[in-house]
PDB file of C-alpha atoms in Angstrom:
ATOM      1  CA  UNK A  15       7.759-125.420 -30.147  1.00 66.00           C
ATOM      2  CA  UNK A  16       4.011-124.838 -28.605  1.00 68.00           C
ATOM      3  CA  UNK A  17       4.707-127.667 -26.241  1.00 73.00           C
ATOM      4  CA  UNK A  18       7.369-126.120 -24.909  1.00 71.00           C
ATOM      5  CA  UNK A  19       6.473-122.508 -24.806  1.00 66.00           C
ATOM      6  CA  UNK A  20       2.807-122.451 -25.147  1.00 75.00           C
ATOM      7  CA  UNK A  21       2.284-119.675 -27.373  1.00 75.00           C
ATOM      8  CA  UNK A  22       4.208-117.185 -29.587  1.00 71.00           C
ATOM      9  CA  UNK A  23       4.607-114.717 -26.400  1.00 74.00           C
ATOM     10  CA  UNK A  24       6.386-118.066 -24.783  1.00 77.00           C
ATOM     11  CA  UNK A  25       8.809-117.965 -27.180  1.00 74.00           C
ATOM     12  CA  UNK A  26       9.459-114.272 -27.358  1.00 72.00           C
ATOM     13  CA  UNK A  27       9.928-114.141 -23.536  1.00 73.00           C
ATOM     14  CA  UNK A  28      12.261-117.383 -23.857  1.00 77.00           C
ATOM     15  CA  UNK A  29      14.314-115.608 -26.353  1.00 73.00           C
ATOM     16  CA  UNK A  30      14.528-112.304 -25.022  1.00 73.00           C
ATOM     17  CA  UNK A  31      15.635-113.802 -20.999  1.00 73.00           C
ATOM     18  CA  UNK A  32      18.149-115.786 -22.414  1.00 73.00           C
ATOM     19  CA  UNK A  33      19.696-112.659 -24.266  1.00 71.00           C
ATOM     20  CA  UNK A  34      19.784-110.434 -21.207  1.00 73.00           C
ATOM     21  CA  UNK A  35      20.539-113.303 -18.434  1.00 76.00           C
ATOM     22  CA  UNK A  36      22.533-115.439 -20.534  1.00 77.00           C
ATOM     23  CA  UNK A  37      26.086-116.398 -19.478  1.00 80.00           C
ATOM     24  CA  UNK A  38      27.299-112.755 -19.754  1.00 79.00           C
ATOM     25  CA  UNK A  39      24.865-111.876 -17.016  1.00 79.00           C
ATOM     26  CA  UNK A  40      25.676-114.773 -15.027  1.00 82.00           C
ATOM     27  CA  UNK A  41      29.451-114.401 -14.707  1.00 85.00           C
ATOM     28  CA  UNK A  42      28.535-110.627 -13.293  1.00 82.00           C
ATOM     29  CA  UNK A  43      26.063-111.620 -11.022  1.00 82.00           C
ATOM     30  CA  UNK A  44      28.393-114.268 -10.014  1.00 87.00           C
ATOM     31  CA  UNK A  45      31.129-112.046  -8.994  1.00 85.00           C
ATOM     32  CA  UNK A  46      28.675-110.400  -6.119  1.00 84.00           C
ATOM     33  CA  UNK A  47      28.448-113.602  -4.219  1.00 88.00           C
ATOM     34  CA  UNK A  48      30.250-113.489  -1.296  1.00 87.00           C
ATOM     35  CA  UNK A  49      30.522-109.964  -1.208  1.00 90.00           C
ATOM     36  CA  UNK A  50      28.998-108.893   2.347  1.00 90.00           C
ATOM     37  CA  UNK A  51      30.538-104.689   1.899  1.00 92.00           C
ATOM     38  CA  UNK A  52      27.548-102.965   0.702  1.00 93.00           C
ATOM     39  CA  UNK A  53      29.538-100.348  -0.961  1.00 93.00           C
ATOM     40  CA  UNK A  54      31.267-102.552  -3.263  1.00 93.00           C
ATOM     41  CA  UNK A  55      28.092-104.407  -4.290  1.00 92.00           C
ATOM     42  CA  UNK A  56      26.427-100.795  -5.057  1.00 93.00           C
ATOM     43  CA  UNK A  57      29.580 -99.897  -6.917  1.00 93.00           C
ATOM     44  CA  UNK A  58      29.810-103.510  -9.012  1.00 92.00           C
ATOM     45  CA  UNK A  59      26.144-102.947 -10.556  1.00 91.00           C
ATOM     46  CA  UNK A  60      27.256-101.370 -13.435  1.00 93.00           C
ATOM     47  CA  UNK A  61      29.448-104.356 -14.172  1.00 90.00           C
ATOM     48  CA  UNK A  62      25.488-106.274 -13.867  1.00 88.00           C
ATOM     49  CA  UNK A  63      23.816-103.306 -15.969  1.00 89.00           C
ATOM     50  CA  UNK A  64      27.167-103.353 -18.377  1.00 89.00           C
ATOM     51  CA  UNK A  65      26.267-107.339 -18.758  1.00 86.00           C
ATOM     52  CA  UNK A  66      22.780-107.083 -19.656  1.00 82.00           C
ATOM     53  CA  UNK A  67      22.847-104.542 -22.172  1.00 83.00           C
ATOM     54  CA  UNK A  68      25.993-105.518 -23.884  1.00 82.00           C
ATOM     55  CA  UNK A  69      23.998-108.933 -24.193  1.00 75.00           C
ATOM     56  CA  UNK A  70      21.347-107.561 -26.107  1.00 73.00           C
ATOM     57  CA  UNK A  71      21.517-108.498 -30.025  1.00 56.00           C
ATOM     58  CA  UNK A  72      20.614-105.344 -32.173  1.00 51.00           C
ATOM     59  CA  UNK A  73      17.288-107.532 -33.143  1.00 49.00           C
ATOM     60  CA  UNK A  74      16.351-107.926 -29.475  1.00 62.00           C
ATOM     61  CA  UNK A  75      16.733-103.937 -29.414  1.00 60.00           C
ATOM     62  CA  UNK A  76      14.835-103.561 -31.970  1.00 55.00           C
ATOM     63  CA  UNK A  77      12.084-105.892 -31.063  1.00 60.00           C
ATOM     64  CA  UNK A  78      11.955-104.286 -27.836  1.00 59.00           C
ATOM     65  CA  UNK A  79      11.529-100.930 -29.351  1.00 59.00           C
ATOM     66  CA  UNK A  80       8.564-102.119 -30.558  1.00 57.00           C
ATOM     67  CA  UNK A  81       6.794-102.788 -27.438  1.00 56.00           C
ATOM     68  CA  UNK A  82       4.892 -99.815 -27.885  1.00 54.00           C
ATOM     69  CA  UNK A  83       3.351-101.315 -30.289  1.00 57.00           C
ATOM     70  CA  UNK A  84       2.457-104.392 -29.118  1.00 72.00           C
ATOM     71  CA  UNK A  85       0.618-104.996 -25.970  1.00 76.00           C
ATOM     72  CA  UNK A  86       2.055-108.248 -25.253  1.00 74.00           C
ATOM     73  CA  UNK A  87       5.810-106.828 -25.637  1.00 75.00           C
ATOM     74  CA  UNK A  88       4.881-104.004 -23.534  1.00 77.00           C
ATOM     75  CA  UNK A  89       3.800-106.737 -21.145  1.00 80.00           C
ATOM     76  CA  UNK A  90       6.880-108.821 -21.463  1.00 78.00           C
ATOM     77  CA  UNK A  91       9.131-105.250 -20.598  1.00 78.00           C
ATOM     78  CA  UNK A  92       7.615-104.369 -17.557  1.00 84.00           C
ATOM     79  CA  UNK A  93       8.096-107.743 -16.242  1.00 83.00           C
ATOM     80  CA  UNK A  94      11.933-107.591 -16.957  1.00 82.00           C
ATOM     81  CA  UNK A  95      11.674-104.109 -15.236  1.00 85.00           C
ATOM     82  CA  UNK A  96      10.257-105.561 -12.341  1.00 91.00           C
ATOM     83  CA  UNK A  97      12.464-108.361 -12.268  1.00 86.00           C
ATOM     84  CA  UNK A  98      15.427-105.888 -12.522  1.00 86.00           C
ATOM     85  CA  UNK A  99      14.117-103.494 -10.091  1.00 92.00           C
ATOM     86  CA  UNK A 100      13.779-106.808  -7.645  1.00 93.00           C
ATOM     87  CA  UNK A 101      16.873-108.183  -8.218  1.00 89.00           C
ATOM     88  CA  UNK A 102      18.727-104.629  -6.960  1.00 93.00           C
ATOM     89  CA  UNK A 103      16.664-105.187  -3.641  1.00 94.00           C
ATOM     90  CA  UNK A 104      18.974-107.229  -1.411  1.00 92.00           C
ATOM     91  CA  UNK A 105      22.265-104.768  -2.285  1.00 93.00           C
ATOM     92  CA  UNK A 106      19.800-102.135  -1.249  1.00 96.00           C
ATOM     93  CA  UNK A 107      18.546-103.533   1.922  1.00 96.00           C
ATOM     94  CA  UNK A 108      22.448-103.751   2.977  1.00 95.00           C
ATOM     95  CA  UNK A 109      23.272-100.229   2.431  1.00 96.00           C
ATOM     96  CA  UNK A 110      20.821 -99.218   4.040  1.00 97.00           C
ATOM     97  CA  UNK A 111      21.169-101.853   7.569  1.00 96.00           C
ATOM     98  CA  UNK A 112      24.361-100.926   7.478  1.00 95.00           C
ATOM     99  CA  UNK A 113      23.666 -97.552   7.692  1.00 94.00           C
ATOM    100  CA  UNK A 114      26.445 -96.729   4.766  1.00 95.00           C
ATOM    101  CA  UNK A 115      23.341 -94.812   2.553  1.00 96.00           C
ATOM    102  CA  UNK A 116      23.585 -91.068   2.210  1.00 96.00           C
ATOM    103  CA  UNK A 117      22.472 -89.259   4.418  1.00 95.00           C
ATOM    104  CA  UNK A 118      18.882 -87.694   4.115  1.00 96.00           C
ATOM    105  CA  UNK A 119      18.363 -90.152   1.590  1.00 97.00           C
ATOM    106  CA  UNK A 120      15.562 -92.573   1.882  1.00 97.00           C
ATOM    107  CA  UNK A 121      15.097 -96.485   1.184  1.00 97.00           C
ATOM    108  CA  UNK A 122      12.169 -95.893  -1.536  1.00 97.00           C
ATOM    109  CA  UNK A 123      13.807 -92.986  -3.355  1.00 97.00           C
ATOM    110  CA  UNK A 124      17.627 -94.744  -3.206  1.00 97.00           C
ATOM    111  CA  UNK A 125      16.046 -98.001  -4.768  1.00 97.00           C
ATOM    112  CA  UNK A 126      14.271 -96.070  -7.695  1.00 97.00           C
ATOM    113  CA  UNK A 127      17.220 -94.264  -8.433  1.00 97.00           C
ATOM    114  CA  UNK A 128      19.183 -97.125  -8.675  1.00 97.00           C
ATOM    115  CA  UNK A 129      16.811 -98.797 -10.930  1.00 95.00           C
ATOM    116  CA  UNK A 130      16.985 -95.492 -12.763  1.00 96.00           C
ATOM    117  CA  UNK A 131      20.697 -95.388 -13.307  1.00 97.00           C
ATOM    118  CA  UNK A 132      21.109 -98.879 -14.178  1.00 95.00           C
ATOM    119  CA  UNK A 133      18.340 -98.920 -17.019  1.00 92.00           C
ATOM    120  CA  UNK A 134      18.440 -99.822 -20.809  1.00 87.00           C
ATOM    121  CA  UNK A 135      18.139 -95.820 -21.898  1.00 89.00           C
ATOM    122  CA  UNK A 136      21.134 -94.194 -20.119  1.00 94.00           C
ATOM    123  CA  UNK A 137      22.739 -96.894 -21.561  1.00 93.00           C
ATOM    124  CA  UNK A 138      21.531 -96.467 -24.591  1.00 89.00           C
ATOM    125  CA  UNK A 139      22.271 -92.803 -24.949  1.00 93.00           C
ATOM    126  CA  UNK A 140      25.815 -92.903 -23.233  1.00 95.00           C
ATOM    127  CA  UNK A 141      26.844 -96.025 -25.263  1.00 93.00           C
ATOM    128  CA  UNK A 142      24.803 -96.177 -28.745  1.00 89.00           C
ATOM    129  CA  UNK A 143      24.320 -92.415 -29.083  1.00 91.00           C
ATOM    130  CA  UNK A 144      27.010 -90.758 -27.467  1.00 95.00           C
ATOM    131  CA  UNK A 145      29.833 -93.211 -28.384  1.00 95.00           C
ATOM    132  CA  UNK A 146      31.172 -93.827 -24.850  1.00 96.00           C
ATOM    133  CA  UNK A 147      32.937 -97.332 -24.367  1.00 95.00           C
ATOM    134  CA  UNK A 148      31.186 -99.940 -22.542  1.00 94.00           C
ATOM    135  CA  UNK A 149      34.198 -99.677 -20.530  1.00 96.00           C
ATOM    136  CA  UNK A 150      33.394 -95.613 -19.701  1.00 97.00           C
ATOM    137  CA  UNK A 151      29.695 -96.183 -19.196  1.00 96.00           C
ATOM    138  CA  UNK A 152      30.856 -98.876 -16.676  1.00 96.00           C
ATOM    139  CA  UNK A 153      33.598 -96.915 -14.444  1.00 97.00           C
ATOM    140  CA  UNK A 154      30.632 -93.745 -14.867  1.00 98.00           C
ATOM    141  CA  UNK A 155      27.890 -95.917 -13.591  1.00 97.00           C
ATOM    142  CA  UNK A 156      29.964 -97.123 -10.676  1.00 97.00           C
ATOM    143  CA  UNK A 157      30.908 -93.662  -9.433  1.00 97.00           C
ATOM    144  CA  UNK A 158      27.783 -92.192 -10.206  1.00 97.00           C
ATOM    145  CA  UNK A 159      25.885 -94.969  -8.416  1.00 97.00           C
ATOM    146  CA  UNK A 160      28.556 -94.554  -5.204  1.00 96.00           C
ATOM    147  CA  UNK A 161      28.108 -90.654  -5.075  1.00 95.00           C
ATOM    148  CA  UNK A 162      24.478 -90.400  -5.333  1.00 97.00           C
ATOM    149  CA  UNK A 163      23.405 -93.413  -2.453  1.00 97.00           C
ATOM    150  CA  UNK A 164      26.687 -93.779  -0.189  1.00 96.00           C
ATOM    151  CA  UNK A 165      27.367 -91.894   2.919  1.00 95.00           C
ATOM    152  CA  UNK A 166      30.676 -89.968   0.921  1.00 89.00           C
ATOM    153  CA  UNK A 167      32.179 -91.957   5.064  1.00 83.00           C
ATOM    154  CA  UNK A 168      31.535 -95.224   3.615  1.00 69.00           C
ATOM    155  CA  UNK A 169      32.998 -95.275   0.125  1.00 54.00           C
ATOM    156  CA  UNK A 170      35.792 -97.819  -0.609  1.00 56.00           C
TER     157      UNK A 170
END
């Protein structure tokens, strides 16, 4: 197992990508290729976000809980934030060339609020504490996502 992943932090990170990018992920990602209507591929990342979570085991959740405790999950969290945040960059970049972003709404502030949408907490608290349907937080996230960077013009 060291030769492989070097170190028990190897492993961790091993396990905890293939949880939230595993095949579930995949087959959502999958479905934006091709897509070239920036609207639509704004409005299909909750069916990413929807993937990722719904992927998570309720060990991985707890184990990521307890990166406040640990340095080295802490670590391992904000790189999978980062990766997140980067992987919403390209849909971004085409709402806003084609000019389809609300208006008076800027390219920094439109990609953090994104990223903010789409994270593992308003998930968390609309699905695990509230008792919405993965199905609910899904059609919610895609509307809310829509209304708050689309030019109200540009929606499908």
């Amino acid at each position: 197992i060291y030769a492989l992943y070097k170190s028990k932090e190897g492993l961790l990170r091993a396990l905890i990508r293939g949880a939230i990018f595993g095949p579930p992920f995949q087959a959502a990602q999958a479905q934006l290729t091709g897509i070239s209507d920036p609207v639509q591929l704004i409005a299909l990342t909750a069916k990413v976000a929807r993937a990722i979570y719904e992927s998570e085991s309720a060990e991985l959740g707890l184990m990521r809980g307890a990166s406040a405790f640990s340095p080295a999950l802490r670590k391992l969290e904000q790189e999978l934030e980062k990766i997140r945040f980067d992987m919403q960059e390209e849909r971004m970049k085409l709402l806003f060339a084609s000019e389809k972003s609300k208006p008076g709404l800027d390219y920094t502030s439109a990609r953090r609020l994104l990223w903010m949408y789409t994270s593992r907490d308003i998930y968390r608290m609309l699905v695990h504490e509230s008792g919405w349907t993965p199905d609910q937080y899904q059609s919610w996230l895609s509307d809310t996502l829509v209304t708050t960077l689309v030019d109200s013009g540009a929606s499908p």
